[in-house]
XYZ file of C-alpha atoms in Angstrom:
762
model
C 52.438 -136.358 102.007
C 51.625 -133.887 104.777
C 54.248 -131.290 105.594
C 53.601 -129.415 108.810
C 55.061 -125.932 108.993
C 55.145 -124.715 112.556
C 54.535 -120.974 112.459
C 56.110 -119.366 115.494
C 54.438 -116.057 116.302
C 57.273 -114.582 118.294
C 56.734 -112.290 121.250
C 53.075 -111.614 120.668
C 52.807 -110.552 124.297
C 56.227 -109.032 124.781
C 54.648 -105.796 126.031
C 52.473 -107.506 128.590
C 54.647 -106.782 131.629
C 56.077 -103.504 130.473
C 53.375 -101.152 131.790
C 54.540 -101.139 135.493
C 58.082 -100.272 136.507
C 59.558 -97.972 139.003
C 60.917 -94.681 137.850
C 63.053 -91.973 139.259
C 61.352 -89.154 141.073
C 61.219 -85.430 140.476
C 61.958 -83.637 143.711
C 59.662 -80.739 144.398
C 61.172 -77.445 145.426
C 59.918 -75.664 148.517
C 57.231 -78.199 149.209
C 56.530 -76.787 152.695
C 57.052 -73.120 153.396
C 56.718 -72.888 157.183
C 56.908 -69.464 158.749
C 58.457 -69.122 162.158
C 56.787 -66.218 163.925
C 59.257 -64.862 166.441
C 58.205 -63.435 169.766
C 60.663 -60.566 169.582
C 58.911 -59.087 166.531
C 61.720 -59.744 164.061
C 60.833 -60.035 160.418
C 59.243 -63.410 159.584
C 61.748 -65.957 158.335
C 60.865 -69.168 156.625
C 61.558 -72.819 157.153
C 61.502 -74.730 153.917
C 60.902 -78.449 153.926
C 61.232 -79.855 150.436
C 59.816 -83.258 149.660
C 60.095 -85.562 146.711
C 57.451 -85.356 144.070
C 55.755 -88.634 143.180
C 56.169 -89.697 139.588
C 52.982 -90.782 137.842
C 52.647 -94.588 137.877
C 55.853 -95.156 139.767
C 55.374 -93.269 143.019
C 58.219 -92.475 145.372
C 57.807 -92.014 149.097
C 57.435 -88.369 150.034
C 60.632 -87.481 151.891
C 61.635 -84.226 153.570
C 64.496 -82.587 151.721
C 66.738 -79.598 152.419
C 65.599 -78.696 155.903
C 66.701 -75.076 156.061
C 65.820 -74.845 159.753
C 63.765 -72.611 161.978
C 65.299 -69.280 162.998
C 66.331 -69.596 166.634
C 65.211 -66.356 168.174
C 66.917 -67.208 171.440
C 70.186 -68.505 169.954
C 69.752 -72.144 170.901
C 71.709 -74.534 168.661
C 71.816 -74.808 164.903
C 69.611 -76.558 162.357
C 70.330 -80.275 162.170
C 71.585 -80.504 165.772
C 69.377 -83.246 167.197
C 70.152 -82.441 170.829
C 69.425 -78.752 170.311
C 66.099 -79.348 168.565
C 64.992 -81.284 171.638
C 66.133 -78.438 173.884
C 64.438 -75.913 171.652
C 61.168 -77.794 171.867
C 61.461 -77.907 175.669
C 62.032 -74.138 175.802
C 59.135 -73.469 173.432
C 56.828 -75.757 175.400
C 57.742 -73.892 178.580
C 57.029 -70.578 176.857
C 53.630 -71.805 175.663
C 52.665 -73.129 179.096
C 53.714 -69.930 180.852
C 51.955 -67.578 178.410
C 48.230 -66.888 178.945
C 45.881 -67.556 176.050
C 44.999 -63.886 175.806
C 48.617 -62.772 175.471
C 49.343 -61.379 171.984
C 52.471 -63.566 171.652
C 50.677 -66.842 172.416
C 49.790 -67.688 168.764
C 53.397 -67.049 167.677
C 54.768 -69.264 170.422
C 52.313 -72.030 169.527
C 53.245 -71.780 165.853
C 56.993 -71.885 166.530
C 56.510 -74.921 168.770
C 54.466 -76.517 165.990
C 57.245 -75.821 163.484
C 59.855 -77.403 165.750
C 57.716 -80.492 166.329
C 57.112 -80.667 162.583
C 60.862 -80.573 161.935
C 61.566 -83.279 164.483
C 58.878 -85.488 162.982
C 60.438 -85.139 159.544
C 63.833 -86.175 160.928
C 62.788 -89.051 163.145
C 59.269 -90.013 162.064
C 57.569 -90.068 165.483
C 53.852 -89.626 164.791
C 53.315 -88.043 168.187
C 55.361 -85.085 166.943
C 53.258 -84.789 163.780
C 50.021 -84.888 165.754
C 51.296 -82.431 168.341
C 52.500 -80.043 165.625
C 48.999 -79.931 164.149
C 47.473 -79.313 167.582
C 49.834 -76.363 168.194
C 49.219 -74.844 164.771
C 45.453 -75.259 165.079
C 45.511 -73.568 168.495
C 47.567 -70.686 167.034
C 45.011 -70.220 164.249
C 42.087 -70.363 166.690
C 43.618 -67.667 168.923
C 44.303 -65.291 166.023
C 41.400 -63.048 164.961
C 40.474 -62.620 161.289
C 42.221 -59.603 159.895
C 45.369 -60.082 161.958
C 48.462 -59.806 159.734
C 49.826 -63.125 161.048
C 46.700 -65.116 160.207
C 47.837 -66.205 156.698
C 51.204 -67.425 158.028
C 49.539 -69.414 160.787
C 47.081 -70.977 158.331
C 49.982 -71.817 156.011
C 51.904 -73.595 158.771
C 48.826 -75.561 159.792
C 48.365 -76.591 156.151
C 51.983 -77.740 155.956
C 51.662 -79.944 159.027
C 48.451 -81.506 157.741
C 50.111 -82.168 154.368
C 53.092 -83.861 156.006
C 50.874 -86.113 158.094
C 48.868 -87.026 155.010
C 52.050 -88.024 153.187
C 52.855 -90.366 156.072
C 49.417 -91.854 156.830
C 47.324 -91.209 153.719
C 44.212 -89.915 155.532
C 42.285 -87.952 152.906
C 40.822 -85.595 155.490
C 44.330 -84.289 156.104
C 44.992 -83.405 152.456
C 41.565 -81.807 152.020
C 42.114 -79.729 155.147
C 45.665 -78.829 154.096
C 44.351 -77.425 150.803
C 41.643 -75.485 152.634
C 44.204 -73.902 154.971
C 46.623 -73.042 152.176
C 43.785 -71.599 150.092
C 42.669 -69.474 153.040
C 46.227 -68.172 153.490
C 46.311 -67.166 149.807
C 42.882 -65.518 149.957
C 43.826 -63.404 152.974
C 47.053 -62.098 151.386
C 47.255 -59.217 148.905
C 49.152 -59.764 145.654
C 51.819 -57.219 146.574
C 52.531 -58.839 149.928
C 56.062 -60.313 150.020
C 54.774 -63.673 151.356
C 52.102 -64.218 148.690
C 54.381 -66.322 146.488
C 55.154 -68.591 149.481
C 51.481 -69.296 150.115
C 50.791 -69.860 146.406
C 53.701 -72.291 146.225
C 52.444 -74.291 149.193
C 48.897 -74.332 147.857
C 50.363 -75.746 144.654
C 52.169 -78.400 146.713
C 49.012 -79.589 148.446
C 46.976 -79.593 145.213
C 49.700 -81.568 143.424
C 49.830 -84.075 146.278
C 46.068 -84.601 146.154
C 46.229 -85.074 142.401
C 48.866 -87.764 142.843
C 46.561 -89.538 145.275
C 43.152 -89.123 143.618
C 43.904 -88.202 140.012
C 41.448 -85.305 139.664
C 42.622 -83.267 136.697
C 41.324 -80.044 138.214
C 43.936 -80.435 140.952
C 46.890 -80.712 138.560
C 45.627 -77.801 136.464
C 45.109 -75.648 139.552
C 48.474 -76.666 141.009
C 50.206 -75.595 137.791
C 48.386 -72.245 137.818
C 49.349 -71.611 141.448
C 52.988 -72.463 140.779
C 53.008 -70.162 137.745
C 51.547 -67.348 139.859
C 54.208 -67.994 142.492
C 56.927 -67.740 139.824
C 55.440 -64.523 138.469
C 55.349 -62.915 141.935
C 58.897 -63.959 142.860
C 61.553 -61.392 141.840
C 64.320 -62.708 139.603
C 66.953 -62.002 142.249
C 64.980 -63.653 145.033
C 66.727 -66.721 146.495
C 63.497 -68.731 146.143
C 63.184 -68.098 142.396
C 64.953 -71.329 141.371
C 62.739 -73.308 143.761
C 59.599 -71.768 142.332
C 60.747 -72.588 138.804
C 61.530 -76.139 139.919
C 58.061 -76.680 141.351
C 56.439 -75.304 138.226
C 58.581 -77.693 136.173
C 57.571 -80.630 138.370
C 53.884 -79.805 138.014
C 54.161 -79.468 134.236
C 55.990 -82.788 134.085
C 53.319 -84.503 136.169
C 50.608 -83.145 133.900
C 52.537 -84.317 130.851
C 52.703 -87.834 132.274
C 48.945 -87.830 132.662
C 47.843 -86.060 129.467
C 50.820 -86.378 127.125
C 50.941 -82.755 125.900
C 54.441 -82.257 124.494
C 54.378 -78.561 125.378
C 54.171 -79.507 129.058
C 57.229 -81.770 128.773
C 59.254 -79.160 126.905
C 58.241 -76.371 129.289
C 59.056 -78.560 132.292
C 62.587 -79.069 130.973
C 62.966 -75.329 130.328
C 61.837 -74.482 133.878
C 64.171 -77.054 135.445
C 67.067 -75.860 133.288
C 66.384 -72.269 134.401
C 66.371 -73.436 138.015
C 69.767 -75.108 137.511
C 71.186 -72.047 135.757
C 70.096 -69.742 138.589
C 71.664 -71.966 141.246
C 75.387 -71.317 141.746
C 77.881 -74.186 141.969
C 78.353 -75.171 145.569
C 74.817 -74.234 146.528
C 73.189 -77.013 148.600
C 70.176 -77.069 146.260
C 72.242 -77.645 143.111
C 72.105 -81.470 143.295
C 68.336 -81.506 143.669
C 67.810 -79.206 140.711
C 70.133 -81.269 138.561
C 68.173 -84.379 139.571
C 64.892 -82.699 138.634
C 66.279 -81.716 135.250
C 67.454 -85.293 134.761
C 64.012 -86.642 135.619
C 62.279 -84.350 133.144
C 64.684 -85.334 130.364
C 64.177 -88.992 131.209
C 60.404 -88.611 131.036
C 60.578 -87.020 127.607
C 62.860 -89.842 126.488
C 60.315 -92.416 127.674
C 57.698 -90.873 125.434
C 59.685 -89.984 122.325
C 62.823 -92.110 122.509
C 65.416 -89.417 121.752
C 68.732 -90.852 122.925
C 70.140 -87.363 123.564
C 67.523 -86.941 126.288
C 68.556 -90.251 127.823
C 72.259 -89.410 127.761
C 71.672 -85.970 129.238
C 69.393 -87.405 131.919
C 72.030 -89.903 133.055
C 74.671 -87.163 133.179
C 72.432 -84.915 135.298
C 71.670 -87.720 137.735
C 75.339 -88.674 137.948
C 76.238 -85.072 138.729
C 73.471 -84.829 141.331
C 74.613 -88.024 143.066
C 78.267 -86.958 142.982
C 77.510 -83.540 144.507
C 75.471 -85.035 147.348
C 77.558 -86.071 150.389
C 77.183 -89.657 151.606
C 75.785 -88.487 154.931
C 73.201 -86.187 153.333
C 69.600 -87.372 153.879
C 68.925 -87.057 150.138
C 71.795 -89.312 149.063
C 69.574 -92.433 148.791
C 67.116 -90.522 146.621
C 69.906 -89.346 144.317
C 71.245 -92.885 144.022
C 67.786 -94.266 143.265
C 67.266 -91.656 140.538
C 70.627 -92.472 138.986
C 69.867 -96.184 139.200
C 66.520 -95.714 137.465
C 68.059 -93.733 134.616
C 70.741 -96.391 134.122
C 68.069 -99.094 134.115
C 66.125 -97.283 131.422
C 69.245 -96.854 129.321
C 69.924 -100.562 129.660
C 66.391 -101.368 128.516
C 66.934 -99.241 125.430
C 70.547 -100.065 124.517
C 71.178 -103.400 126.240
C 74.590 -102.612 127.765
C 74.891 -104.967 130.731
C 77.190 -102.544 132.537
C 74.195 -100.227 132.917
C 71.981 -102.782 134.674
C 74.846 -103.907 136.913
C 75.537 -100.268 137.808
C 71.834 -99.578 138.360
C 71.627 -102.439 140.854
C 74.721 -101.127 142.638
C 73.139 -97.667 142.986
C 69.896 -99.063 144.396
C 71.784 -101.361 146.766
C 73.718 -98.368 148.054
C 70.453 -96.443 148.500
C 68.956 -99.305 150.517
C 72.080 -99.537 152.660
C 72.103 -95.788 153.388
C 68.421 -95.687 154.342
C 67.848 -96.612 158.007
C 65.340 -99.270 159.009
C 61.936 -97.759 159.621
C 62.562 -94.787 157.335
C 59.481 -94.116 155.167
C 61.612 -94.192 152.001
C 63.084 -97.634 152.668
C 60.261 -99.466 150.836
C 60.771 -97.311 147.750
C 64.473 -98.107 147.486
C 63.723 -101.799 148.042
C 61.104 -101.670 145.295
C 63.547 -100.100 142.841
C 66.219 -102.654 143.695
C 63.781 -105.537 143.241
C 62.759 -104.278 139.815
C 66.352 -104.005 138.560
C 67.142 -107.489 139.846
C 64.056 -108.748 138.011
C 65.192 -107.132 134.774
C 68.691 -108.595 135.067
C 67.203 -112.033 135.690
C 65.102 -111.743 132.530
C 68.288 -111.079 130.535
C 70.809 -113.391 132.204
C 68.653 -116.052 133.866
C 70.516 -116.169 137.201
C 68.022 -117.617 139.692
C 69.615 -115.692 142.549
C 68.413 -112.491 140.892
C 64.743 -113.536 140.717
C 64.804 -114.848 144.279
C 66.360 -111.634 145.527
C 63.923 -109.566 143.461
C 60.976 -111.327 145.106
C 62.521 -110.870 148.556
C 63.080 -107.134 148.014
C 59.580 -106.588 146.633
C 58.073 -108.553 149.503
C 59.975 -106.375 151.982
C 58.777 -103.243 150.199
C 55.168 -104.398 150.564
C 55.681 -105.401 154.192
C 57.199 -102.069 155.207
C 54.562 -99.983 153.404
C 51.665 -99.381 155.814
C 48.109 -100.219 154.828
C 46.388 -97.097 153.563
C 49.623 -95.670 152.185
C 49.037 -94.288 148.667
C 51.973 -96.310 147.309
C 50.822 -99.663 148.662
C 49.155 -100.638 145.346
C 52.345 -99.866 143.420
C 54.419 -102.049 145.742
C 51.917 -104.909 145.471
C 52.035 -104.548 141.708
C 55.839 -104.861 141.651
C 55.692 -107.887 143.941
C 53.156 -109.497 141.628
C 55.398 -108.898 138.604
C 58.349 -110.661 140.212
C 56.195 -113.636 141.266
C 54.728 -113.875 137.772
C 58.182 -113.844 136.203
C 59.364 -116.618 138.499
C 56.306 -118.677 137.554
C 57.029 -118.235 133.848
C 60.570 -119.547 134.341
C 60.097 -122.242 136.993
C 56.436 -123.198 136.556
C 55.409 -123.299 140.223
C 51.632 -122.666 140.183
C 51.813 -121.166 143.682
C 53.772 -118.244 142.242
C 51.067 -117.585 139.651
C 48.273 -117.705 142.234
C 50.183 -115.371 144.563
C 50.834 -112.965 141.687
C 47.139 -112.812 140.830
C 46.337 -112.062 144.467
C 48.845 -109.186 144.565
C 47.472 -107.649 141.374
C 43.864 -108.012 142.534
C 44.597 -106.342 145.869
C 46.455 -103.550 144.044
C 43.376 -103.003 141.864
C 41.056 -103.018 144.872
C 43.217 -100.516 146.781
C 43.463 -98.048 143.884
C 40.490 -95.666 143.811
C 38.436 -95.317 140.651
C 39.620 -92.258 138.789
C 43.181 -92.579 140.079
C 45.678 -92.134 137.236
C 47.495 -95.324 138.249
C 44.405 -97.553 138.152
C 45.114 -98.870 134.621
C 48.510 -100.288 135.666
C 47.314 -102.943 138.155
C 44.308 -103.667 135.921
C 46.662 -104.358 133.021
C 48.934 -106.572 135.087
C 45.982 -108.450 136.556
C 44.925 -109.087 132.973
C 48.414 -110.385 132.171
C 48.375 -112.862 135.035
C 44.872 -114.120 134.260
C 45.821 -114.587 130.614
C 48.884 -116.601 131.584
C 46.782 -118.794 133.873
C 44.387 -119.357 130.986
C 47.270 -120.422 128.752
C 48.348 -122.983 131.365
C 44.992 -124.267 132.625
C 42.610 -123.453 129.784
C 39.809 -122.002 131.928
C 37.848 -119.662 129.648
C 36.712 -117.571 132.606
C 40.328 -116.483 133.028
C 40.504 -115.427 129.382
C 37.254 -113.469 129.599
C 38.317 -111.810 132.850
C 41.725 -110.931 131.413
C 40.136 -109.169 128.451
C 37.742 -107.366 130.807
C 40.689 -106.039 132.835
C 42.501 -104.911 129.685
C 39.378 -103.186 128.382
C 38.870 -101.334 131.648
C 42.533 -100.293 131.737
C 42.364 -98.984 128.159
C 39.049 -97.186 128.682
C 40.397 -95.376 131.759
C 43.435 -94.091 129.863
C 43.165 -91.059 127.562
C 44.550 -91.363 124.037
C 47.232 -88.784 124.848
C 48.618 -90.848 127.719
C 51.961 -92.504 126.915
C 50.733 -95.889 128.211
C 47.646 -96.017 125.987
C 49.409 -97.823 123.101
C 50.734 -100.513 125.448
C 47.296 -101.079 126.962
C 45.690 -101.309 123.527
C 48.454 -103.678 122.435
C 47.709 -106.027 125.324
C 43.980 -105.806 124.747
C 44.398 -106.620 121.063
C 46.788 -109.486 121.752
C 44.420 -111.069 124.269
C 41.470 -110.804 121.875
C 43.626 -112.496 119.214
C 44.363 -115.333 121.648
C 40.661 -115.809 122.387
C 39.958 -115.908 118.664
C 42.518 -118.674 118.234
C 40.756 -120.622 120.975
C 37.074 -120.008 120.131
C 37.114 -118.799 116.519
C 34.796 -115.811 117.013
C 35.580 -113.418 114.173
C 34.459 -110.432 116.236
C 37.419 -111.067 118.512
C 39.839 -111.050 115.588
C 38.348 -107.911 114.035
C 38.478 -106.139 117.405
C 42.035 -107.335 117.967
C 43.208 -105.864 114.685
C 41.395 -102.581 115.354
C 43.000 -102.258 118.810
C 46.449 -103.191 117.522
C 46.124 -100.688 114.664
C 45.234 -98.009 117.213
C 48.271 -98.996 119.295
C 50.522 -98.589 116.247
C 48.970 -95.242 115.359
C 49.417 -93.841 118.887
C 53.049 -94.977 119.199
C 55.585 -92.371 117.994
C 57.891 -93.562 115.218
C 60.938 -93.070 117.430
C 59.487 -95.035 120.343
C 61.444 -98.210 121.174
C 58.231 -100.276 121.245
C 57.116 -99.284 117.746
C 58.644 -102.405 116.110
C 56.842 -104.763 118.502
C 53.554 -102.976 117.816
C 54.061 -103.477 114.077
C 54.960 -107.122 114.692
C 51.850 -107.815 116.764
C 49.602 -106.150 114.207
C 51.268 -108.201 111.476
C 50.697 -111.413 113.438
C 46.986 -110.676 113.895
C 46.531 -109.892 110.189
C 48.377 -113.119 109.357
C 46.043 -115.062 111.651
C 42.940 -113.591 110.043
C 44.301 -114.404 106.591
C 44.748 -118.044 107.622
C 41.089 -118.081 108.668
C 39.416 -116.080 105.864
C 41.962 -116.056 103.016
C 41.636 -112.338 102.210
C 44.802 -111.438 100.303
C 44.753 -107.880 101.625
C 45.419 -109.305 105.093
C 48.538 -111.238 104.072
C 49.843 -108.299 102.053
C 49.343 -105.967 105.036
C 50.820 -108.506 107.429
C 54.030 -108.566 105.382
C 54.170 -104.758 105.370
C 53.846 -104.635 109.176
C 56.524 -107.288 109.693
C 58.856 -105.500 107.261
C 58.441 -102.283 109.249
C 59.198 -104.127 112.474
C 62.419 -105.483 110.970
C 63.396 -102.144 109.458
C 63.010 -100.233 112.738
C 64.969 -102.765 114.814
C 68.767 -102.392 114.833
C 71.053 -105.363 114.274
C 72.068 -106.809 117.618
C 68.713 -106.089 119.221
C 67.387 -109.257 120.888
C 64.002 -108.906 119.123
C 65.424 -108.722 115.610
C 65.489 -112.511 115.014
C 61.839 -112.807 116.068
C 60.702 -110.116 113.668
C 62.715 -111.708 110.835
C 61.190 -115.095 111.619
C 57.657 -113.678 111.535
C 58.349 -111.896 108.258
C 59.586 -115.207 106.866
C 56.351 -116.901 107.986
C 54.216 -114.345 106.169
C 56.275 -114.454 102.979
C 56.240 -118.278 102.923
C 52.478 -118.319 103.402
C 51.948 -115.870 100.536
C 54.220 -117.941 98.310
C 52.111 -121.035 98.977
C 49.035 -119.065 97.981
C 50.330 -117.123 94.954
C 53.524 -118.928 93.915
C 55.713 -115.842 93.452
C 59.339 -117.003 93.595
C 60.463 -113.714 95.119
C 58.416 -114.584 98.182
C 60.020 -118.010 98.751
C 63.502 -116.599 98.164
C 62.891 -113.707 100.546
C 61.295 -115.989 103.128
C 64.328 -118.285 103.073
C 66.694 -115.321 103.378
C 64.755 -113.914 106.346
C 64.717 -117.278 108.116
C 68.455 -117.620 107.561
C 69.055 -114.178 109.057
C 66.873 -115.073 112.030
C 68.891 -118.236 112.648
C 72.198 -116.387 112.285
C 71.157 -113.734 114.805
C 69.827 -116.229 117.369
C 72.540 -117.270 119.822
C 73.171 -120.946 120.544
C 71.279 -121.944 123.649
C 68.393 -119.592 122.943
C 65.083 -121.419 123.530
C 63.759 -120.405 120.087
C 66.829 -121.495 118.123
C 65.315 -124.886 117.299
C 62.020 -123.436 116.035
C 63.854 -120.982 113.788
C 65.985 -123.785 112.372
C 62.812 -125.767 111.713
C 61.199 -122.866 109.868
C 64.341 -122.404 107.779
C 64.333 -126.126 106.985
C 60.671 -126.009 105.937
C 61.321 -123.025 103.679
C 64.288 -124.721 102.010
C 62.252 -127.882 101.478
C 59.391 -125.879 99.944
C 61.785 -124.153 97.561
C 63.358 -127.469 96.585
C 59.942 -128.832 95.627
C 59.390 -125.832 93.387
C 62.852 -125.481 91.816
C 64.515 -128.869 92.356
C 67.848 -127.572 93.650
C 69.405 -130.471 95.575
C 71.368 -128.032 97.712
C 68.099 -126.798 99.201
C 67.041 -130.336 100.064
C 70.355 -131.178 101.701
C 70.315 -127.944 103.683
C 66.734 -128.589 104.754
C 67.750 -131.942 106.271
C 70.728 -130.350 108.031
C 68.502 -127.626 109.548
C 65.805 -130.072 110.647
C 68.367 -132.395 112.205
C 69.923 -129.460 114.083
C 66.480 -128.449 115.356
C 65.807 -131.967 116.663
C 69.206 -132.116 118.341
C 68.617 -128.831 120.180
C 65.226 -129.658 121.635
C 65.058 -131.892 124.731
C 62.937 -135.021 125.050
C 59.669 -134.126 126.695
C 59.414 -130.753 124.993
C 55.947 -130.373 123.411
C 57.473 -129.397 120.041
C 59.771 -132.423 119.782
C 57.251 -134.525 117.785
C 56.740 -131.666 115.292
C 60.454 -131.282 114.681
C 60.856 -135.064 114.261
C 57.959 -135.096 111.808
C 59.521 -132.263 109.775
C 62.860 -134.086 109.697
C 61.000 -137.176 108.487
C 59.391 -135.110 105.730
C 62.723 -133.856 104.412
C 64.305 -137.338 104.544
C 61.326 -138.837 102.719
C 61.560 -136.143 100.060
C 65.246 -136.900 99.529
C 64.457 -140.611 99.242
C 61.803 -139.873 96.617
C 64.373 -137.821 94.695
C 67.464 -140.011 95.044
C 66.186 -143.441 96.079
C 68.648 -143.992 98.926
C 67.102 -146.554 101.293
C 68.870 -145.056 104.275
C 66.752 -141.961 103.812
C 63.409 -143.769 103.922
C 64.523 -145.908 106.836
C 65.588 -142.824 108.753
C 62.355 -141.054 107.825
C 60.334 -143.958 109.261
C 62.351 -143.866 112.481
C 61.664 -140.119 112.834
C 57.940 -140.534 112.181
C 57.759 -143.431 114.630
C 59.498 -141.336 117.292
C 57.013 -138.510 116.692
C 54.113 -140.937 117.168
C 55.644 -142.460 120.306
C 56.169 -139.043 121.923
C 52.601 -137.890 121.250
C 49.891 -138.875 123.691
C 46.660 -140.467 122.530
C 44.016 -137.813 122.055
C 46.489 -135.127 120.997
C 45.185 -133.343 117.867
C 48.472 -133.930 116.007
C 48.594 -137.682 116.620
C 46.517 -138.604 113.519
C 48.828 -136.499 111.357
C 51.967 -138.231 112.610
C 50.302 -141.651 112.181
C 49.246 -140.732 108.655
C 52.784 -139.694 107.717
C 54.213 -142.862 109.254
C 51.700 -145.024 107.416
C 52.300 -143.266 104.105
C 56.073 -143.797 104.420
C 55.756 -147.452 105.386
C 53.530 -147.966 102.357
C 56.124 -146.244 100.168
C 58.841 -148.576 101.462
C 56.565 -151.597 100.929
C 56.009 -150.572 97.315
C 59.755 -150.293 96.854
C 60.944 -153.340 98.809
C 57.857 -155.483 99.265
C 58.389 -156.234 102.969
C 55.107 -157.661 104.287
C 55.559 -156.166 107.756
C 55.538 -152.655 106.193
C 52.160 -153.323 104.644
C 50.850 -154.831 107.868
C 52.096 -151.853 109.899
């Protein structure tokens, strides 16, 4: 008699969609240090425009923060007064027009007009102001001879305006020119000059921005050096010292995200903590510095999984949001950062209050951000991602529909050429792919593949974010292969995964996830085509993923589980006992590292049961069958009613009990096996592809009980179950002969017992 054990390899690809999610941003301090050069020869004052710092992989729109305002040498208005900035610009334009080009004050007037236009652009987003600001600053530089003491300040202001326009439009010429101007300002200024640290800071800003766009490691290294020099040159009692420390922390954190050096993460947190400590309560910069500290703690948590970092990050973001007034232009950014930290805590601990609260924060951020604001797409993207996550946990279709709508809006409102366009397309693709997996509409899958492909095409080679859309394109192609069976999709998926992994250094925190997906896809191709090279490569990649994942990382158990599944698969093909022994070890580690109550725990227990049962069948050690049965029972107990895998776990428990009965003869095992198989059949709907298998297994257990006890009801019921399995299986299906064989064997058994001719004829 043939007994079919259905081995359920749970969550082999559970990491497949985890490589792209939005994150909170670190806000850079003093991102633009504009100098207003006053015509009455007062000391130079500074205008500081601080913009958010894009987080690696999950970029945030660059937004002006903490506009300190231009000194008004003629006493017109106050910073933030929209009517007065317009009047100021009119006065400055009149001054420029009425002053001859050869007048010594002309460059100063041009620069101050440029600063005012720059400020108005940052408030209202009119590109004419940005373009005009650059024209004024360029004219001021052109009219100022080399060697003039104002030349560095004028070059600095021109660099700032070019940087701001780049952040809006993404034209690479602007960022290259901004760096050139900032570098020239630094070169022309002696180390003991009081403005040197300003120019170094702004040079660091422009280098960091170019790194975020192009990914050249020289830029992030040089940015960090410039920020460190700026810190060193800034006196401890200088009001800009906390800002300099904050920018250095942001640069170190960005470098950590790219290269994974723990010293960078730790030093970033120290710098941000120093910035917070130096900022008195009530200071307008306090919320931003708390948010930056929260972001650095959150980043370290992502890599190493220390819950203290997570808790402290949430507290810092909560404090930052609370201290920021509702009408402050940074309030949406604070809310988004808090929402992202709550989302990450939910993903680690599973408290639904956190994901509900995260969605509320992002919704508030969207509501507070006016239409047309360059940060609106970012808040929409964050909101869409949290809605997607809640849908994956609760299954409310309104959440997935709203997630798709928000991601689609984020893509729509992000201009072509914007450096964050690929990230928004990637998020949109993820939500479409998730909807396909739940509802099965092939249009969603095709649209998802298009979004991922465009995201790949728009991301330059060498960009640090390139692996993310490559990985997700691989995911979508693999899923299409699983549904349509086109081998080209499988081959292309593996090619995308390989490229993503090859572009990512071993120190990068995403490398294990990319290797995990690459190994899992190679394992799938092996199962389809049987090429042992694929299986050997899969195991090597999955072993590397395990090795590169810190023990405290929340994904470590899934990495162990996937490695165990691949070793189990190779054992089934080649029979090498080392593989089954190692598979059991990996599955045991996955179980051990996963706390009770975690939604993955039942899957890991089920897979451990599969491996133990398989080894028992090979070696006959009773400890293995007892442990397998215990693990299956735990998996069933931990799987809630209504879970789609409940029936398969009941089936595996039934098979294990039946196997143990055949070895030891305990009738309790046989009775329990029938109960479990019947429960599995009852839970699975007609039309489900596994229904025939569960019916067949129920038939097996009933037939076994008949052979033991001789009750005719059992053999009659077994025949009915086998017949139902045959009827539900289409001709040509590879399992159909097996079900027919079992049905025929049972009919023959009944004929031998009762002698009914129709049993023999059947």
